[in-house]
Amino acid sequence: MTAMAAEPDLVLGLDEVLWHAWLALELPEGYRAEIIEGFIEVSPAGRLSHGKAANALRRALDAYLSDSGLAAYQALNALHGYKVSTPDVLIAPLDLDDISAADDLGVDAARVHLVAEVVSPGYDDRQRDRVRKRRAYARAGVPVYVIIDDYDGEGHVTVLTKPNPKKATYEAEHRVPYGTPVTVPEGPAKGFVIDTTVTGEPRKSE
């Protein structure tokens, strides 16, 4: 039997294969799937503390952005090429149609003003938010990335700015422990303060 060479335009790269696999996924309620650095990552809804922090941040940002034409959103896909992330919170225009991407599957990550992740306890969950998503958001050019991390010592907030897409890095970082207010330094949320009303009090050392 002779094998036939595939037509060049029918050969899919890894990114496209993952994209089509992601489109075909049927997940149970309460799960999300993201495409990050060559893998489809499936994760469940967060714990109570996770949801409380994400909701507190979204509500506070919404109030801060009042009359700006922008809003804070949850459970919204941010797409960059064939990559997909679902931040816990992001800032985007009230009219999402202007930045919709991939036939309304999400928004263009490059036009999002801020993303925030509330870190979950598992080792792989922590690495995803601290490392892999940090690189992914930098590659997409997201101007501000906020990490709320219960599992960094007694709890820390990290605000990353000045993305370098070519190096997949953020060139400015400000990290403070829970209990110390931290201010978003740029963008539409410039001046917004993240404090214990969002994070809760510092965690007790075990």
PDB file of C-alpha atoms in Angstrom:
ATOM      1  CA  MET A   1       0.000   0.000   0.000  1.00  0.00           C
ATOM      2  CA  THR A   2       1.429   3.362  -0.980  1.00  0.00           C
ATOM      3  CA  ALA A   3       1.109   6.263   1.425  1.00  0.00           C
ATOM      4  CA  MET A   4       0.002   9.497  -0.154  1.00  0.00           C
ATOM      5  CA  ALA A   5       1.607  12.776   0.819  1.00  0.00           C
ATOM      6  CA  ALA A   6      -0.787  15.201   2.434  1.00  0.00           C
ATOM      7  CA  GLU A   7      -1.584  18.349   0.541  1.00  0.00           C
ATOM      8  CA  PRO A   8       0.403  21.242   2.045  1.00  0.00           C
ATOM      9  CA  ASP A   9      -2.696  23.282   2.825  1.00  0.00           C
ATOM     10  CA  LEU A  10      -4.203  20.347   4.732  1.00  0.00           C
ATOM     11  CA  VAL A  11      -1.299  19.947   7.142  1.00  0.00           C
ATOM     12  CA  LEU A  12      -2.115  21.598  10.443  1.00  0.00           C
ATOM     13  CA  GLY A  13       0.433  22.904  12.888  1.00  0.00           C
ATOM     14  CA  LEU A  14       0.274  22.037  16.578  1.00  0.00           C
ATOM     15  CA  ASP A  15      -1.432  25.328  17.443  1.00  0.00           C
ATOM     16  CA  GLU A  16      -4.226  24.651  14.946  1.00  0.00           C
ATOM     17  CA  VAL A  17      -4.629  21.031  16.083  1.00  0.00           C
ATOM     18  CA  LEU A  18      -5.018  22.194  19.686  1.00  0.00           C
ATOM     19  CA  TRP A  19      -7.433  24.895  18.581  1.00  0.00           C
ATOM     20  CA  HIS A  20      -9.706  22.409  16.812  1.00  0.00           C
ATOM     21  CA  ALA A  21      -9.501  20.028  19.775  1.00  0.00           C
ATOM     22  CA  TRP A  22     -10.440  22.905  22.109  1.00  0.00           C
ATOM     23  CA  LEU A  23     -13.425  23.804  19.924  1.00  0.00           C
ATOM     24  CA  ALA A  24     -14.640  20.201  20.095  1.00  0.00           C
ATOM     25  CA  LEU A  25     -14.414  19.881  23.892  1.00  0.00           C
ATOM     26  CA  GLU A  26     -17.596  19.295  25.862  1.00  0.00           C
ATOM     27  CA  LEU A  27     -16.786  19.977  29.491  1.00  0.00           C
ATOM     28  CA  PRO A  28     -18.942  19.387  32.560  1.00  0.00           C
ATOM     29  CA  GLU A  29     -20.434  22.519  34.084  1.00  0.00           C
ATOM     30  CA  GLY A  30     -17.956  24.305  36.318  1.00  0.00           C
ATOM     31  CA  TYR A  31     -14.848  23.478  34.259  1.00  0.00           C
ATOM     32  CA  ARG A  32     -12.855  25.636  31.860  1.00  0.00           C
ATOM     33  CA  ALA A  33     -10.300  24.746  29.210  1.00  0.00           C
ATOM     34  CA  GLU A  34      -7.423  26.977  28.117  1.00  0.00           C
ATOM     35  CA  ILE A  35      -4.678  26.630  25.499  1.00  0.00           C
ATOM     36  CA  ILE A  36      -1.402  27.654  27.108  1.00  0.00           C
ATOM     37  CA  GLU A  37       2.085  27.005  25.733  1.00  0.00           C
ATOM     38  CA  GLY A  38       1.262  23.964  23.630  1.00  0.00           C
ATOM     39  CA  PHE A  39      -1.224  22.265  25.984  1.00  0.00           C
ATOM     40  CA  ILE A  40      -4.944  22.270  26.627  1.00  0.00           C
ATOM     41  CA  GLU A  41      -5.303  22.819  30.369  1.00  0.00           C
ATOM     42  CA  VAL A  42      -8.595  21.900  32.029  1.00  0.00           C
ATOM     43  CA  SER A  43      -9.357  23.192  35.514  1.00  0.00           C
ATOM     44  CA  PRO A  44     -12.395  23.223  37.817  1.00  0.00           C
ATOM     45  CA  ALA A  45     -14.101  26.222  39.341  1.00  0.00           C
ATOM     46  CA  GLY A  46     -12.149  27.687  42.238  1.00  0.00           C
ATOM     47  CA  ARG A  47     -12.701  27.307  45.961  1.00  0.00           C
ATOM     48  CA  LEU A  48     -14.928  29.651  47.956  1.00  0.00           C
ATOM     49  CA  SER A  49     -11.993  31.910  48.860  1.00  0.00           C
ATOM     50  CA  HIS A  50     -11.015  32.036  45.185  1.00  0.00           C
ATOM     51  CA  GLY A  51     -14.497  33.103  44.107  1.00  0.00           C
ATOM     52  CA  LYS A  52     -14.776  35.675  46.892  1.00  0.00           C
ATOM     53  CA  ALA A  53     -11.507  37.352  45.901  1.00  0.00           C
ATOM     54  CA  ALA A  54     -12.334  37.363  42.179  1.00  0.00           C
ATOM     55  CA  ASN A  55     -15.816  38.767  42.782  1.00  0.00           C
ATOM     56  CA  ALA A  56     -14.550  41.398  45.206  1.00  0.00           C
ATOM     57  CA  LEU A  57     -11.954  42.522  42.654  1.00  0.00           C
ATOM     58  CA  ARG A  58     -14.493  42.651  39.812  1.00  0.00           C
ATOM     59  CA  ARG A  59     -17.007  44.657  41.837  1.00  0.00           C
ATOM     60  CA  ALA A  60     -14.378  47.128  43.022  1.00  0.00           C
ATOM     61  CA  LEU A  61     -12.967  47.587  39.518  1.00  0.00           C
ATOM     62  CA  ASP A  62     -16.456  48.097  38.081  1.00  0.00           C
ATOM     63  CA  ALA A  63     -17.107  50.874  40.585  1.00  0.00           C
ATOM     64  CA  TYR A  64     -13.714  52.447  39.874  1.00  0.00           C
ATOM     65  CA  LEU A  65     -14.308  52.352  36.106  1.00  0.00           C
ATOM     66  CA  SER A  66     -17.774  53.883  36.323  1.00  0.00           C
ATOM     67  CA  ASP A  67     -18.481  56.241  33.378  1.00  0.00           C
ATOM     68  CA  SER A  68     -15.216  55.241  31.676  1.00  0.00           C
ATOM     69  CA  GLY A  69     -16.759  53.126  28.932  1.00  0.00           C
ATOM     70  CA  LEU A  70     -14.963  50.094  30.386  1.00  0.00           C
ATOM     71  CA  ALA A  71     -16.012  47.277  32.711  1.00  0.00           C
ATOM     72  CA  ALA A  72     -14.593  44.329  34.634  1.00  0.00           C
ATOM     73  CA  TYR A  73     -15.619  40.862  33.468  1.00  0.00           C
ATOM     74  CA  GLN A  74     -15.366  37.281  34.711  1.00  0.00           C
ATOM     75  CA  ALA A  75     -15.490  33.972  32.798  1.00  0.00           C
ATOM     76  CA  LEU A  76     -14.590  35.624  29.496  1.00  0.00           C
ATOM     77  CA  ASN A  77     -12.073  34.050  27.092  1.00  0.00           C
ATOM     78  CA  ALA A  78      -9.102  36.151  25.999  1.00  0.00           C
ATOM     79  CA  LEU A  79      -7.673  34.927  22.681  1.00  0.00           C
ATOM     80  CA  HIS A  80      -4.268  35.540  21.146  1.00  0.00           C
ATOM     81  CA  GLY A  81      -3.942  33.698  17.858  1.00  0.00           C
ATOM     82  CA  TYR A  82      -4.713  30.063  18.666  1.00  0.00           C
ATOM     83  CA  LYS A  83      -4.032  30.581  22.376  1.00  0.00           C
ATOM     84  CA  VAL A  84      -6.905  30.823  24.863  1.00  0.00           C
ATOM     85  CA  SER A  85      -6.905  32.027  28.466  1.00  0.00           C
ATOM     86  CA  THR A  86      -9.854  32.611  30.762  1.00  0.00           C
ATOM     87  CA  PRO A  87      -8.700  35.148  33.359  1.00  0.00           C
ATOM     88  CA  ASP A  88     -10.505  35.342  36.657  1.00  0.00           C
ATOM     89  CA  VAL A  89     -11.065  39.048  35.935  1.00  0.00           C
ATOM     90  CA  LEU A  90     -10.298  41.273  32.963  1.00  0.00           C
ATOM     91  CA  ILE A  91     -10.947  44.876  31.967  1.00  0.00           C
ATOM     92  CA  ALA A  92     -12.391  45.534  28.526  1.00  0.00           C
ATOM     93  CA  PRO A  93     -14.784  47.954  26.810  1.00  0.00           C
ATOM     94  CA  LEU A  94     -18.479  47.888  27.665  1.00  0.00           C
ATOM     95  CA  ASP A  95     -19.096  47.246  23.977  1.00  0.00           C
ATOM     96  CA  LEU A  96     -17.344  43.909  23.603  1.00  0.00           C
ATOM     97  CA  ASP A  97     -18.355  43.626  19.966  1.00  0.00           C
ATOM     98  CA  ASP A  98     -15.508  46.014  19.137  1.00  0.00           C
ATOM     99  CA  ILE A  99     -12.900  43.558  20.401  1.00  0.00           C
ATOM    100  CA  SER A 100     -14.597  40.205  19.787  1.00  0.00           C
ATOM    101  CA  ALA A 101     -12.411  37.432  18.371  1.00  0.00           C
ATOM    102  CA  ALA A 102     -12.790  34.047  16.657  1.00  0.00           C
ATOM    103  CA  ASP A 103     -16.478  34.240  15.773  1.00  0.00           C
ATOM    104  CA  ASP A 104     -17.516  35.547  19.181  1.00  0.00           C
ATOM    105  CA  LEU A 105     -15.650  32.883  21.198  1.00  0.00           C
ATOM    106  CA  GLY A 106     -13.948  35.568  23.254  1.00  0.00           C
ATOM    107  CA  VAL A 107     -12.145  38.883  23.084  1.00  0.00           C
ATOM    108  CA  ASP A 108      -8.831  39.877  21.536  1.00  0.00           C
ATOM    109  CA  ALA A 109      -6.313  39.632  24.395  1.00  0.00           C
ATOM    110  CA  ALA A 110      -4.160  42.332  22.809  1.00  0.00           C
ATOM    111  CA  ARG A 111      -7.001  44.823  23.366  1.00  0.00           C
ATOM    112  CA  VAL A 112      -7.660  43.926  26.987  1.00  0.00           C
ATOM    113  CA  HIS A 113      -6.455  46.544  29.479  1.00  0.00           C
ATOM    114  CA  LEU A 114      -5.814  44.353  32.537  1.00  0.00           C
ATOM    115  CA  VAL A 115      -6.067  40.699  33.519  1.00  0.00           C
ATOM    116  CA  ALA A 116      -6.087  39.241  37.023  1.00  0.00           C
ATOM    117  CA  GLU A 117      -5.708  35.712  38.316  1.00  0.00           C
ATOM    118  CA  VAL A 118      -6.511  34.368  41.779  1.00  0.00           C
ATOM    119  CA  VAL A 119      -4.082  31.511  42.357  1.00  0.00           C
ATOM    120  CA  SER A 120      -5.443  28.050  43.201  1.00  0.00           C
ATOM    121  CA  PRO A 121      -3.683  25.694  45.650  1.00  0.00           C
ATOM    122  CA  GLY A 122      -2.394  22.823  43.475  1.00  0.00           C
ATOM    123  CA  TYR A 123       1.230  22.882  42.330  1.00  0.00           C
ATOM    124  CA  ASP A 124       0.286  22.893  38.650  1.00  0.00           C
ATOM    125  CA  ASP A 125      -2.361  25.570  39.277  1.00  0.00           C
ATOM    126  CA  ARG A 126       0.236  27.776  40.944  1.00  0.00           C
ATOM    127  CA  GLN A 127       2.718  27.277  38.111  1.00  0.00           C
ATOM    128  CA  ARG A 128       0.045  28.070  35.540  1.00  0.00           C
ATOM    129  CA  ASP A 129      -0.802  31.477  37.039  1.00  0.00           C
ATOM    130  CA  ARG A 130       2.684  32.428  38.225  1.00  0.00           C
ATOM    131  CA  VAL A 131       4.707  31.222  35.247  1.00  0.00           C
ATOM    132  CA  ARG A 132       2.858  30.021  32.149  1.00  0.00           C
ATOM    133  CA  LYS A 133       0.104  32.619  32.114  1.00  0.00           C
ATOM    134  CA  ARG A 134       2.593  35.316  32.996  1.00  0.00           C
ATOM    135  CA  ARG A 135       4.448  34.506  29.769  1.00  0.00           C
ATOM    136  CA  ALA A 136       1.218  34.104  27.781  1.00  0.00           C
ATOM    137  CA  TYR A 137      -0.173  37.489  28.803  1.00  0.00           C
ATOM    138  CA  ALA A 138       3.170  39.160  28.128  1.00  0.00           C
ATOM    139  CA  ARG A 139       3.268  37.611  24.640  1.00  0.00           C
ATOM    140  CA  ALA A 140      -0.213  38.997  23.982  1.00  0.00           C
ATOM    141  CA  GLY A 141       0.889  42.446  25.146  1.00  0.00           C
ATOM    142  CA  VAL A 142      -1.638  42.713  27.988  1.00  0.00           C
ATOM    143  CA  PRO A 143      -0.512  45.926  29.740  1.00  0.00           C
ATOM    144  CA  VAL A 144      -1.226  44.933  33.361  1.00  0.00           C
ATOM    145  CA  TYR A 145      -1.289  41.486  34.973  1.00  0.00           C
ATOM    146  CA  VAL A 146      -2.391  41.183  38.615  1.00  0.00           C
ATOM    147  CA  ILE A 147      -1.755  37.976  40.586  1.00  0.00           C
ATOM    148  CA  ILE A 148      -3.573  37.470  43.898  1.00  0.00           C
ATOM    149  CA  ASP A 149      -1.799  34.596  45.574  1.00  0.00           C
ATOM    150  CA  ASP A 150      -2.938  33.027  48.857  1.00  0.00           C
ATOM    151  CA  TYR A 151      -0.124  30.463  48.551  1.00  0.00           C
ATOM    152  CA  ASP A 152       2.839  32.833  48.318  1.00  0.00           C
ATOM    153  CA  GLY A 153       3.955  32.939  51.949  1.00  0.00           C
ATOM    154  CA  GLU A 154       1.150  34.522  53.992  1.00  0.00           C
ATOM    155  CA  GLY A 155      -0.372  35.871  50.780  1.00  0.00           C
ATOM    156  CA  HIS A 156       0.972  38.344  48.217  1.00  0.00           C
ATOM    157  CA  VAL A 157      -0.326  40.533  45.410  1.00  0.00           C
ATOM    158  CA  THR A 158       1.923  41.000  42.376  1.00  0.00           C
ATOM    159  CA  VAL A 159       1.290  43.724  39.796  1.00  0.00           C
ATOM    160  CA  LEU A 160       3.172  43.237  36.527  1.00  0.00           C
ATOM    161  CA  THR A 161       3.460  45.956  33.862  1.00  0.00           C
ATOM    162  CA  LYS A 162       5.472  46.859  30.761  1.00  0.00           C
ATOM    163  CA  PRO A 163       5.041  43.627  28.762  1.00  0.00           C
ATOM    164  CA  ASN A 164       7.770  42.608  26.326  1.00  0.00           C
ATOM    165  CA  PRO A 165       5.989  40.300  23.843  1.00  0.00           C
ATOM    166  CA  LYS A 166       9.204  39.178  22.126  1.00  0.00           C
ATOM    167  CA  LYS A 167      10.762  38.033  25.404  1.00  0.00           C
ATOM    168  CA  ALA A 168       7.448  36.910  26.945  1.00  0.00           C
ATOM    169  CA  THR A 169       8.254  38.879  30.077  1.00  0.00           C
ATOM    170  CA  TYR A 170       6.977  41.806  32.104  1.00  0.00           C
ATOM    171  CA  GLU A 171       9.742  44.302  32.721  1.00  0.00           C
ATOM    172  CA  ALA A 172       8.203  45.903  35.816  1.00  0.00           C
ATOM    173  CA  GLU A 173       7.031  44.013  38.880  1.00  0.00           C
ATOM    174  CA  HIS A 174       5.648  45.182  42.221  1.00  0.00           C
ATOM    175  CA  ARG A 175       4.970  42.470  44.828  1.00  0.00           C
ATOM    176  CA  VAL A 176       3.530  43.187  48.271  1.00  0.00           C
ATOM    177  CA  PRO A 177       2.224  41.020  51.132  1.00  0.00           C
ATOM    178  CA  TYR A 178      -1.467  40.932  51.998  1.00  0.00           C
ATOM    179  CA  GLY A 179      -2.222  43.839  54.308  1.00  0.00           C
ATOM    180  CA  THR A 180      -0.059  46.255  52.305  1.00  0.00           C
ATOM    181  CA  PRO A 181      -2.105  48.191  49.724  1.00  0.00           C
ATOM    182  CA  VAL A 182      -0.797  48.105  46.152  1.00  0.00           C
ATOM    183  CA  THR A 183      -1.797  50.574  43.445  1.00  0.00           C
ATOM    184  CA  VAL A 184      -2.225  49.800  39.745  1.00  0.00           C
ATOM    185  CA  PRO A 185       0.357  52.136  38.167  1.00  0.00           C
ATOM    186  CA  GLU A 186      -0.975  52.577  34.637  1.00  0.00           C
ATOM    187  CA  GLY A 187      -3.845  52.090  32.218  1.00  0.00           C
ATOM    188  CA  PRO A 188      -7.554  52.826  32.774  1.00  0.00           C
ATOM    189  CA  ALA A 189      -7.342  51.360  36.293  1.00  0.00           C
ATOM    190  CA  LYS A 190      -4.392  53.587  37.207  1.00  0.00           C
ATOM    191  CA  GLY A 191      -4.721  54.575  40.857  1.00  0.00           C
ATOM    192  CA  PHE A 192      -6.936  51.602  41.747  1.00  0.00           C
ATOM    193  CA  VAL A 193      -5.865  50.183  45.114  1.00  0.00           C
ATOM    194  CA  ILE A 194      -5.883  46.470  45.917  1.00  0.00           C
ATOM    195  CA  ASP A 195      -6.095  45.919  49.663  1.00  0.00           C
ATOM    196  CA  THR A 196      -7.634  43.570  52.208  1.00  0.00           C
ATOM    197  CA  THR A 197     -11.149  44.328  50.947  1.00  0.00           C
ATOM    198  CA  VAL A 198     -10.143  42.180  47.964  1.00  0.00           C
ATOM    199  CA  THR A 199      -7.540  39.787  49.370  1.00  0.00           C
ATOM    200  CA  GLY A 200      -8.738  39.331  52.910  1.00  0.00           C
ATOM    201  CA  GLU A 201      -6.309  39.474  55.824  1.00  0.00           C
ATOM    202  CA  PRO A 202      -2.803  37.935  55.677  1.00  0.00           C
ATOM    203  CA  ARG A 203      -2.838  34.154  55.971  1.00  0.00           C
ATOM    204  CA  LYS A 204      -1.460  32.591  59.137  1.00  0.00           C
ATOM    205  CA  SER A 205       1.770  30.670  58.715  1.00  0.00           C
ATOM    206  CA  GLU A 206       1.403  26.939  59.237  1.00  0.00           C
TER     207      GLU A 206
END
